[in-house]
Short mmCIF file of C-alpha atoms and ligand atoms in Angstrom, two decimals:
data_model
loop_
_atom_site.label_atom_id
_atom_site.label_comp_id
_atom_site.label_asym_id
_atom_site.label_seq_id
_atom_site.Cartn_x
_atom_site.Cartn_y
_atom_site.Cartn_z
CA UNK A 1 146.58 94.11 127.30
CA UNK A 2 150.38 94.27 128.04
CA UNK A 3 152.52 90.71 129.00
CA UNK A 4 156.34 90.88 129.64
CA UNK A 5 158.01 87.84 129.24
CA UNK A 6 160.83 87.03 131.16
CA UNK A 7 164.10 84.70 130.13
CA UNK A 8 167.77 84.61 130.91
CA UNK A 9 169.20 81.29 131.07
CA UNK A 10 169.06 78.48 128.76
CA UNK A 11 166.28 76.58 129.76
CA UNK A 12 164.07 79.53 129.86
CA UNK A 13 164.35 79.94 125.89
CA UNK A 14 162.02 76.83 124.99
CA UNK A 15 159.67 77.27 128.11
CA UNK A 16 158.74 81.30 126.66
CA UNK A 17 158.91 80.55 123.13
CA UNK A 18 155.90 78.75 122.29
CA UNK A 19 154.38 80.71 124.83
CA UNK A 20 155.24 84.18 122.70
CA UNK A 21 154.18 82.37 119.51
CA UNK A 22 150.81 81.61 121.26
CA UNK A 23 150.20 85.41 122.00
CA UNK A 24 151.35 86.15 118.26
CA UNK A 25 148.85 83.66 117.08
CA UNK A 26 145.63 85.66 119.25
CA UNK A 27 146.48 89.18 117.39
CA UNK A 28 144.08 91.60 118.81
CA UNK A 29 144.79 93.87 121.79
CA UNK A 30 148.23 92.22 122.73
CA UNK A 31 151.24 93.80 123.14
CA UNK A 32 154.26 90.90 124.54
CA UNK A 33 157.63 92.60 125.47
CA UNK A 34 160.38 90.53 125.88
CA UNK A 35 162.95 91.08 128.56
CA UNK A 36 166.40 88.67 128.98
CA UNK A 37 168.00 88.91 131.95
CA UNK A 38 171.66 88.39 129.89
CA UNK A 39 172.00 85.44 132.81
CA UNK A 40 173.12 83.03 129.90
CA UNK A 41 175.14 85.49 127.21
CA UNK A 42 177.25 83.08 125.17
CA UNK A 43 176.07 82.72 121.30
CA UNK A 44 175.92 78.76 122.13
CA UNK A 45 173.92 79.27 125.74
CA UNK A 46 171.97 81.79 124.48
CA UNK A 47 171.48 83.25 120.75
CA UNK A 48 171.89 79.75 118.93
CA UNK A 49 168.59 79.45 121.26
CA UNK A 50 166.81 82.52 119.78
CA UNK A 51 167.62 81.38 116.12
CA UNK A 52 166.31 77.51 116.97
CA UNK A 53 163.37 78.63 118.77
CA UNK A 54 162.39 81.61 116.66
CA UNK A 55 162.22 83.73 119.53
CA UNK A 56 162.14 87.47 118.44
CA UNK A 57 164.70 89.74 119.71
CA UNK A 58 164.45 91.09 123.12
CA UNK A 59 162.92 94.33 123.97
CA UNK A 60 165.14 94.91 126.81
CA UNK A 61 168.25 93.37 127.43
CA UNK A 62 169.56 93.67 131.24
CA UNK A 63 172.88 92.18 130.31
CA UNK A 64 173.78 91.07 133.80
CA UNK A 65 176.10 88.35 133.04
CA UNK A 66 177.56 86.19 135.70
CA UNK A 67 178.62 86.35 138.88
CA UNK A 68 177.35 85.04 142.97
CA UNK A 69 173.85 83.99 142.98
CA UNK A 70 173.29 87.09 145.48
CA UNK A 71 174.98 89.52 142.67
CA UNK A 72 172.89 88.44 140.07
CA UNK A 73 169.48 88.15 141.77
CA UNK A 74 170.02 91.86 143.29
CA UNK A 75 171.30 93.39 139.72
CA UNK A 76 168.63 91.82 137.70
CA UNK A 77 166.19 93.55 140.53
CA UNK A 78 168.22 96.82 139.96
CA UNK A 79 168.22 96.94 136.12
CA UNK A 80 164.34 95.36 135.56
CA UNK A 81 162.63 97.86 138.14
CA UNK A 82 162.68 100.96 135.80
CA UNK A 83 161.38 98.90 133.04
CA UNK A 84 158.39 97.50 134.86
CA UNK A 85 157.68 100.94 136.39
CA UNK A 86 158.02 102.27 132.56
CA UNK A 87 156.09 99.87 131.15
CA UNK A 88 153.30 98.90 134.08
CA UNK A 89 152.21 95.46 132.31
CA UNK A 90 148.84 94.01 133.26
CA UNK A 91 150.78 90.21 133.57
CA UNK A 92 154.53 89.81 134.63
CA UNK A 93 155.29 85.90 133.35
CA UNK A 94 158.20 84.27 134.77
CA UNK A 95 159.37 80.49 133.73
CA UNK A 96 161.46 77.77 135.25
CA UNK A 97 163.32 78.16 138.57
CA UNK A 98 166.42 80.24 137.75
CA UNK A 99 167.69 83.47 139.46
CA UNK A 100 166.34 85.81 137.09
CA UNK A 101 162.78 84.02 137.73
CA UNK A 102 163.03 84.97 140.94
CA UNK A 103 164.87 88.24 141.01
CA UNK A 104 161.95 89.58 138.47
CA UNK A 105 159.01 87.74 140.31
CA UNK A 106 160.36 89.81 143.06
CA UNK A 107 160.81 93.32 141.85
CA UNK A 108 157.04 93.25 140.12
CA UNK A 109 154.91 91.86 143.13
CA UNK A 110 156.40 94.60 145.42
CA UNK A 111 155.26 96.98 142.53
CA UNK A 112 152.20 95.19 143.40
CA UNK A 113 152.04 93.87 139.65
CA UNK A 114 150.30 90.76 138.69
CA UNK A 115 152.94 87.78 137.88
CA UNK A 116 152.26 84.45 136.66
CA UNK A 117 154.67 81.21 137.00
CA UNK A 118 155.02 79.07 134.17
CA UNK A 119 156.24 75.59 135.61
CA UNK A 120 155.01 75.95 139.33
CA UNK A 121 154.85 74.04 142.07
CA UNK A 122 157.97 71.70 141.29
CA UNK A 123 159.68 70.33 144.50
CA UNK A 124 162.64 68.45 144.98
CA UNK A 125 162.29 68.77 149.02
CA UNK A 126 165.91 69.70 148.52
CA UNK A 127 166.67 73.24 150.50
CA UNK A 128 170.30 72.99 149.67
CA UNK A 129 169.49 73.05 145.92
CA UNK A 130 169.40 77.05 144.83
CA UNK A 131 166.84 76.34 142.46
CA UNK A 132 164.62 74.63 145.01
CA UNK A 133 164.71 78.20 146.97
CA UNK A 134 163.74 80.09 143.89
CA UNK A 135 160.74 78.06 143.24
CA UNK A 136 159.59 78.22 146.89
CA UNK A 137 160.01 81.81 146.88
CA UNK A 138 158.32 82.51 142.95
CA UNK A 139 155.32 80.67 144.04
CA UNK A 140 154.80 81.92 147.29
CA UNK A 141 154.25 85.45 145.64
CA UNK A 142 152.59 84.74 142.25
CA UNK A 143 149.14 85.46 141.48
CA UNK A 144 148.88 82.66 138.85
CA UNK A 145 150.49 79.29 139.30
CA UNK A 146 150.67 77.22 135.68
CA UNK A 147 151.53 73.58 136.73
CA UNK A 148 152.72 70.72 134.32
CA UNK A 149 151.63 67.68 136.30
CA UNK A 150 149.43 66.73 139.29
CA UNK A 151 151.95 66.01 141.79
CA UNK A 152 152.61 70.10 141.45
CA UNK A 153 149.17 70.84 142.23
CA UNK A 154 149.45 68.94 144.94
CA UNK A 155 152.47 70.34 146.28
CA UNK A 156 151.24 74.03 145.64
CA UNK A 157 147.49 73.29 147.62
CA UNK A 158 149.70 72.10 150.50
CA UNK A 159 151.66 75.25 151.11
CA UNK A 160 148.57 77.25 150.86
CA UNK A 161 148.15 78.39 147.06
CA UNK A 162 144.35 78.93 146.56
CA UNK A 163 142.46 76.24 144.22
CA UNK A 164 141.60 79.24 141.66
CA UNK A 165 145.29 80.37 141.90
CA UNK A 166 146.41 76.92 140.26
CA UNK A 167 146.38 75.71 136.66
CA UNK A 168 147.36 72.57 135.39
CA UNK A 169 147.86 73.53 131.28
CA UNK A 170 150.79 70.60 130.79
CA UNK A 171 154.39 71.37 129.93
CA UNK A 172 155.57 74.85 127.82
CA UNK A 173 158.92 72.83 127.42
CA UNK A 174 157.26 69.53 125.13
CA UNK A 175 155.10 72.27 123.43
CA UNK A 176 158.63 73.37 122.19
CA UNK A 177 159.88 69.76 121.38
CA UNK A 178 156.63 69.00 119.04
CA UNK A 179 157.17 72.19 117.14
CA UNK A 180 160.60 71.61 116.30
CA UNK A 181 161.25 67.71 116.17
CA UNK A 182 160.98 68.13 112.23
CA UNK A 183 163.66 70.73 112.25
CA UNK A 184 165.74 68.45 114.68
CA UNK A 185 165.83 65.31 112.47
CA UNK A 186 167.43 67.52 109.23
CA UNK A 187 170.46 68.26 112.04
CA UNK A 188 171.75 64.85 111.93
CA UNK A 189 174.36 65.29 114.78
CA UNK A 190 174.69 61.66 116.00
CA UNK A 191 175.70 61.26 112.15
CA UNK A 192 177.86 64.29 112.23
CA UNK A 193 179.86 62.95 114.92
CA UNK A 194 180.03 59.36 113.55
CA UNK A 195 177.52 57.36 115.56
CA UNK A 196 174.68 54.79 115.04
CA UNK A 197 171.01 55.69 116.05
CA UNK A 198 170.85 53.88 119.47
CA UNK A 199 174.22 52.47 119.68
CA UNK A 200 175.73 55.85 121.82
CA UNK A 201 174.50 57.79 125.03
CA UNK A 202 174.43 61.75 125.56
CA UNK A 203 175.46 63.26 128.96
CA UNK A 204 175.14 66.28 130.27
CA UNK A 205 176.26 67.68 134.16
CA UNK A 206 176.18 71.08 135.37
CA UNK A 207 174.56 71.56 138.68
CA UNK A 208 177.23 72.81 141.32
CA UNK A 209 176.61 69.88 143.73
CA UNK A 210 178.24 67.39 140.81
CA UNK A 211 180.30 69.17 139.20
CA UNK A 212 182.33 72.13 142.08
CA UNK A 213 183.93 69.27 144.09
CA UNK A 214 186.96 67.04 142.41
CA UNK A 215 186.15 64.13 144.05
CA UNK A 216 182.25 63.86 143.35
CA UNK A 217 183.20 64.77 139.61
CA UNK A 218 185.86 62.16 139.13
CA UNK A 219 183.14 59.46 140.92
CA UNK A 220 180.58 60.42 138.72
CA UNK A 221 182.38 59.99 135.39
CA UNK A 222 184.48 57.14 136.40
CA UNK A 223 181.27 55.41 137.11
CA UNK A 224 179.92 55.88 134.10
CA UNK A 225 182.93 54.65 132.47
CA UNK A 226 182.76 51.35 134.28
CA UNK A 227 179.17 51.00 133.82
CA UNK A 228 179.59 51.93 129.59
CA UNK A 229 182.71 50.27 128.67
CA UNK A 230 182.00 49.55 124.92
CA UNK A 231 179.73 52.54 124.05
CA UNK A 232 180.74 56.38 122.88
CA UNK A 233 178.90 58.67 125.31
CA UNK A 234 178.71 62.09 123.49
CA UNK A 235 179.03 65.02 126.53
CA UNK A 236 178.26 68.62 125.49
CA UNK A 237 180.24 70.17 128.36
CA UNK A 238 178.36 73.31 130.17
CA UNK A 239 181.08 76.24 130.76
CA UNK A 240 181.29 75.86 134.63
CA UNK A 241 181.94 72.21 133.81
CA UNK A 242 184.53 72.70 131.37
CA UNK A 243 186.37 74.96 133.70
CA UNK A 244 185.87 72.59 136.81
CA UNK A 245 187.62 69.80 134.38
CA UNK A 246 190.60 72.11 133.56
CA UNK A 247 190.82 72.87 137.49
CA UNK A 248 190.72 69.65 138.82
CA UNK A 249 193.39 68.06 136.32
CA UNK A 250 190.49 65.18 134.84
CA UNK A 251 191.17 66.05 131.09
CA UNK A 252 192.83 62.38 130.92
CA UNK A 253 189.36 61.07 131.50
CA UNK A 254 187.97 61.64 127.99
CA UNK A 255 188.51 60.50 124.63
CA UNK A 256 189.70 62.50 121.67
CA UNK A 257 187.52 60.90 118.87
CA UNK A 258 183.64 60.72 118.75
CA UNK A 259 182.44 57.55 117.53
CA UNK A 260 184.70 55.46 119.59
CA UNK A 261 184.24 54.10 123.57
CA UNK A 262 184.53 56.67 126.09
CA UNK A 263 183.08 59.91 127.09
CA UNK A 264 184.02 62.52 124.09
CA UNK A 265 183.34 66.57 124.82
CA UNK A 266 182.10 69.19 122.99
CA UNK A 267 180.52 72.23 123.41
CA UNK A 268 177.17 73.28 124.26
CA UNK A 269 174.85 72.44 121.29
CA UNK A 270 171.87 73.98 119.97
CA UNK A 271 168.39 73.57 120.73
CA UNK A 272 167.66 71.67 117.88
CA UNK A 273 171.12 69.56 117.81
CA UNK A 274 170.50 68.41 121.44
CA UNK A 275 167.02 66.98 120.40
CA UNK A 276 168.04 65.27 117.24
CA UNK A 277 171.18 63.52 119.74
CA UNK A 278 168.90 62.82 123.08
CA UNK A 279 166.09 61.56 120.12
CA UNK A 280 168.53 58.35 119.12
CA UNK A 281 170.62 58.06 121.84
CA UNK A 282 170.47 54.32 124.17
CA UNK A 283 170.39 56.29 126.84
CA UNK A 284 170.53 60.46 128.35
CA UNK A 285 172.61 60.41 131.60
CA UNK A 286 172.36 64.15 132.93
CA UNK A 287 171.13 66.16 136.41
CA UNK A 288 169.18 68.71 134.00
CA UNK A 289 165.64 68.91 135.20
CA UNK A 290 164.65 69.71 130.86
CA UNK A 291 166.42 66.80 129.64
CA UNK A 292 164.14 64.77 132.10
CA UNK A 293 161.04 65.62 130.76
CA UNK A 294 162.26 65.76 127.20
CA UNK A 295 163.50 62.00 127.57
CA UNK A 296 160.20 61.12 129.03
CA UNK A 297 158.11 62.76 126.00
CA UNK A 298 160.69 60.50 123.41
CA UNK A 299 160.77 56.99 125.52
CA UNK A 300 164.34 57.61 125.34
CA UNK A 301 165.88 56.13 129.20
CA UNK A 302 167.14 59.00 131.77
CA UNK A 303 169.31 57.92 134.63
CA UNK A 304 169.29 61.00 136.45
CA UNK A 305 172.48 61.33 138.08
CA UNK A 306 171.00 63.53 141.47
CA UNK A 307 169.70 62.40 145.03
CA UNK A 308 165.87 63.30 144.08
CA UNK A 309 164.09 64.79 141.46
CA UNK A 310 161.22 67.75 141.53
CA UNK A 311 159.72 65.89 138.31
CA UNK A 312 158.66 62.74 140.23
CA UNK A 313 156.12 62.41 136.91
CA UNK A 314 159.05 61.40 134.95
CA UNK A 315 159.66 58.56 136.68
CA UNK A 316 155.99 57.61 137.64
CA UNK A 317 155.16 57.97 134.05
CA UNK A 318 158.11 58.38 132.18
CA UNK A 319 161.79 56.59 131.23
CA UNK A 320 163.80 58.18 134.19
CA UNK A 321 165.51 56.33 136.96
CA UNK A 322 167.00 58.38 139.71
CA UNK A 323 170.67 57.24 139.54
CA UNK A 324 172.33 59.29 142.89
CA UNK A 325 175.28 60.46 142.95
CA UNK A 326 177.66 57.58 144.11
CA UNK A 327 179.11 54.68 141.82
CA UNK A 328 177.31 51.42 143.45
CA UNK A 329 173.58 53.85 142.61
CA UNK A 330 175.45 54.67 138.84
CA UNK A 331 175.98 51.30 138.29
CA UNK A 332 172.89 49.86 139.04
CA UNK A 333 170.56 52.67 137.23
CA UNK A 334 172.54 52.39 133.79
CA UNK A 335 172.55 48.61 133.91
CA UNK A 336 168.67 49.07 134.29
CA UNK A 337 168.50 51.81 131.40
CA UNK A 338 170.62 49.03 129.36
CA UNK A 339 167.40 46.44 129.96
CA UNK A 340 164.52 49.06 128.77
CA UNK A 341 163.68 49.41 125.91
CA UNK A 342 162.68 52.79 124.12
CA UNK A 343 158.90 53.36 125.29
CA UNK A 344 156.92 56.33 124.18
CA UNK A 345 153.13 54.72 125.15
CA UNK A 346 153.30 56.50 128.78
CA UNK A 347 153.03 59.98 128.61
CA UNK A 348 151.99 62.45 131.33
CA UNK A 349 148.51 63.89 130.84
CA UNK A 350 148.40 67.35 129.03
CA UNK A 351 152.68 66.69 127.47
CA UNK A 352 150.75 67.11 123.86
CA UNK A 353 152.25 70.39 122.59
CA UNK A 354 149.40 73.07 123.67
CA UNK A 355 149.94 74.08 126.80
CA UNK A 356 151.03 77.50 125.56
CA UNK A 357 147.43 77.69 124.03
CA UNK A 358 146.20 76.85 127.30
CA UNK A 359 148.15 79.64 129.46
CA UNK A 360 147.18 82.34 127.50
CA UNK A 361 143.33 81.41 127.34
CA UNK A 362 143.97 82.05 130.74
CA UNK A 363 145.48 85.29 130.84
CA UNK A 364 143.46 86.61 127.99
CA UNK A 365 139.72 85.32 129.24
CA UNK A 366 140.73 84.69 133.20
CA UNK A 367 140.14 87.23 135.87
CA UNK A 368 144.25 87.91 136.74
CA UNK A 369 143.76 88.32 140.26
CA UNK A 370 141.07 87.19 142.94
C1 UD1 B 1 171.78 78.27 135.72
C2 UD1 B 1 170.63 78.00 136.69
C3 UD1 B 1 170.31 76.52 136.67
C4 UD1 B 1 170.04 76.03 135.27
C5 UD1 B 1 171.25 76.39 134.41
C6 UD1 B 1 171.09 75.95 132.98
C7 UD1 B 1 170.47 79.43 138.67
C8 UD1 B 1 170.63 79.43 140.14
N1 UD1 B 1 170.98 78.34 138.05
O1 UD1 B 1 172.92 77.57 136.22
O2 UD1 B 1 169.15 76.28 137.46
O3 UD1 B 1 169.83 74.64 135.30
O4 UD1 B 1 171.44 77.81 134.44
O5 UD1 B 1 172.32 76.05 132.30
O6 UD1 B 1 169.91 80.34 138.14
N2 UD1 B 1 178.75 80.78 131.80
C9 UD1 B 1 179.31 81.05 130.57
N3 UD1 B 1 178.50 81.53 129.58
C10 UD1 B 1 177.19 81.75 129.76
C11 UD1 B 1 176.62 81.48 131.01
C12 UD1 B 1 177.41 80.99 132.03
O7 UD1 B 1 180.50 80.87 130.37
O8 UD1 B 1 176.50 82.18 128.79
C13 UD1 B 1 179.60 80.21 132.88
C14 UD1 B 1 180.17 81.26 133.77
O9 UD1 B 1 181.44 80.86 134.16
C15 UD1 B 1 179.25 81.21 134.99
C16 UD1 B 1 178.87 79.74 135.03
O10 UD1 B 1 178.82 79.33 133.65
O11 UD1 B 1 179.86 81.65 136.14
C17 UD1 B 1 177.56 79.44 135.67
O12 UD1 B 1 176.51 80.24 135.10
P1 UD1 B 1 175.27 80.68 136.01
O13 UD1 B 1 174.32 81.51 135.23
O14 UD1 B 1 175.76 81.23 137.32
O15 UD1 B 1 174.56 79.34 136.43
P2 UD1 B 1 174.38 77.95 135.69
O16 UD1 B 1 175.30 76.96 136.33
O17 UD1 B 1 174.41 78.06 134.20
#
């Protein structure tokens, strides 16, 4: 049996790695390739990833870099299509909601190709949100839909997707977390940088809708500001965000020295580093869907700094509060985050580090296609 494997941004790393350790673990009769999309290319977006996660090196790399969400959806179709008509695997997998998801999900079903969807059925009801199209579009043409909670099987039987299509294994991305929580304690970053466990909180913003428009930016940290007066908030900055800071003149906004009050920037950290940080931080303030569910698994409190949220589990069973967008929401969520206290007795069903296991006892033992 033949299974590509698809990544190319960041949060697809920890989503296919446990899943590629899985395969390695049944032996017989499998061949995995590995293809990245080159979506994500830096060494700290991308290979610090593959040395943190163990991934093994790509088969094929597409190297598409960046670029409008139209150039890189059609070039990863372009460069993947030889490859897939090359290799003919029995299972194309696909993770997350990115444009290489999509863009490959794409080019194999009209090669009438199996493809399965790890993470499926995720909705934020949000059509304006790119990644909200990509998931809409991946599951409407995937043979087999892995889900992480209920609401997503829910979601996915009422736009049409047959029961036997649908399987709820848990979350890829807290299979990841278990595995390398041990490694992520020996990084020590909050101590690197200064800081007491649970006297600091991590940020992270990178979605275009917070971070492309000066004025929505400036709200968003100056809220926070307000709202975190006496505590150092530790913010590894995403490229687009670092640029958006430069453009927009907000550099004066930030402070120079970790450890102190005030938002303090650095760059994008490892896998590993970003664990050990989010582990003993107060509080995560971010708009990453990952961090989310991550902050749920720890008890460590979210304030999700979007309108809505396509992992409503995290909040019905988890430490996240959805935050918006505007200072008055800002202000109320982190005073709320300030009350809880760390909580790690609520978990969502099937978080317990073998959903990898799980998806490929499917695709190993299932029947791939009705
Ligand atoms: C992409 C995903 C988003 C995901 C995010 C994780 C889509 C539509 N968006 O957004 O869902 O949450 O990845 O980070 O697929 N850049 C670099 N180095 C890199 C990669 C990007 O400098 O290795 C810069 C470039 O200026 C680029 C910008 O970041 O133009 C944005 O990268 P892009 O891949 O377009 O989307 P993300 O915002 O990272």
């Amino acid at each position: 049996m033949k299974i590509l494997s698809v990544v190319g941004t960041r949060p697809n790393f920890m989503k296919v790695a446990p899943i590629a350790r899985a395969l390695r673990a049944k032996r017989s009769g499998i061949a995995h390739l590995l293809v990245h999309t080159g979506q994500h290319y830096d060494a700290k977006m991308s290979g610090s990833f593959f040395a943190d996660l163990e991934l093994p090196d790509p088969d094929f790399n597409l190297g598409i870099g960046s670029g409008s969400h139209a150039e890189q959806t059609a070039a990863v179709m372009i460069r993947i299509e030889p490859i897939l008509l090359e290799q003919r695997p029995d299972v194309v997998l696909v993770v997350g909601d990115v444009n290489s998801t999509l863009a490959c999900a794409l080019t194999a079903k009209k090669l009438d190709l199996t493809v399965a969807h790890v993470e499926a059925g995720l909705r934020s009801f949000d059509r304006t949100m790119p990644e909200e199209i990509n998931r809409l579009c991946t599951d409407a043409i995937s043979d087999l839909l892995f889900t992480t909670d209920h609401f997503a099987d829910d979601n996915l039987r009422r736009e049409g997707v047959a029961d036997h299509q649908i399987h709820f294994v848990g979350n890829v991305m807290i299979d990841s977390l278990l595995a390398h929580l041990k490694s992520a304690e020996e990084r020590n970053v909050h101590g690197q940088l200064g800081l007491e466990k649970g006297c600091y909180a991590t940020l992270t913003l990178h979605r275009p809708a917070n971070v492309d428009h000066a004025d929505k930016l400036a709200e968003i940290i100056d809220a926070i500001r307000e709202a975190l007066p006496d505590l150092p908030i530790i913010f590894p900055i995403h490229p687009r965000t670092r640029a958006r800071v430069a453009d927009f003149g907000l550099s004066d906004r930030f402070v120079i020295t970790a450890g102190k009050p005030g938002i303090f920037l650095t760059d994008p950290l490892s896998y590993t580093e970003s664990l050990n940080l989010i582990r003993h931080a107060r509080m995560v303030l971010t708009d990453s869907g990952g961090l989310q569910e991550e902050t749920t698994f720890l008890g460590t409190p979210c304030v999700t700094l979007r309108e809505n949220t396509e992992r409503p589990v995290t909040i019905s069973q988890g430490t996240n509060r959805l935050a918006g967008t505007r200072r008055p929401g800002i202000l109320d969520a982190i005073a709320e985050a300030l009350r809880m206290q760390p909580c790690t007795t609520r978990r969502p069903d099937k978080w317990d580090g073998h959903a990898a296991e799980r998806i490929v006892e499917v695709l190993t033992t299932g029947a791939l296609r009705p």
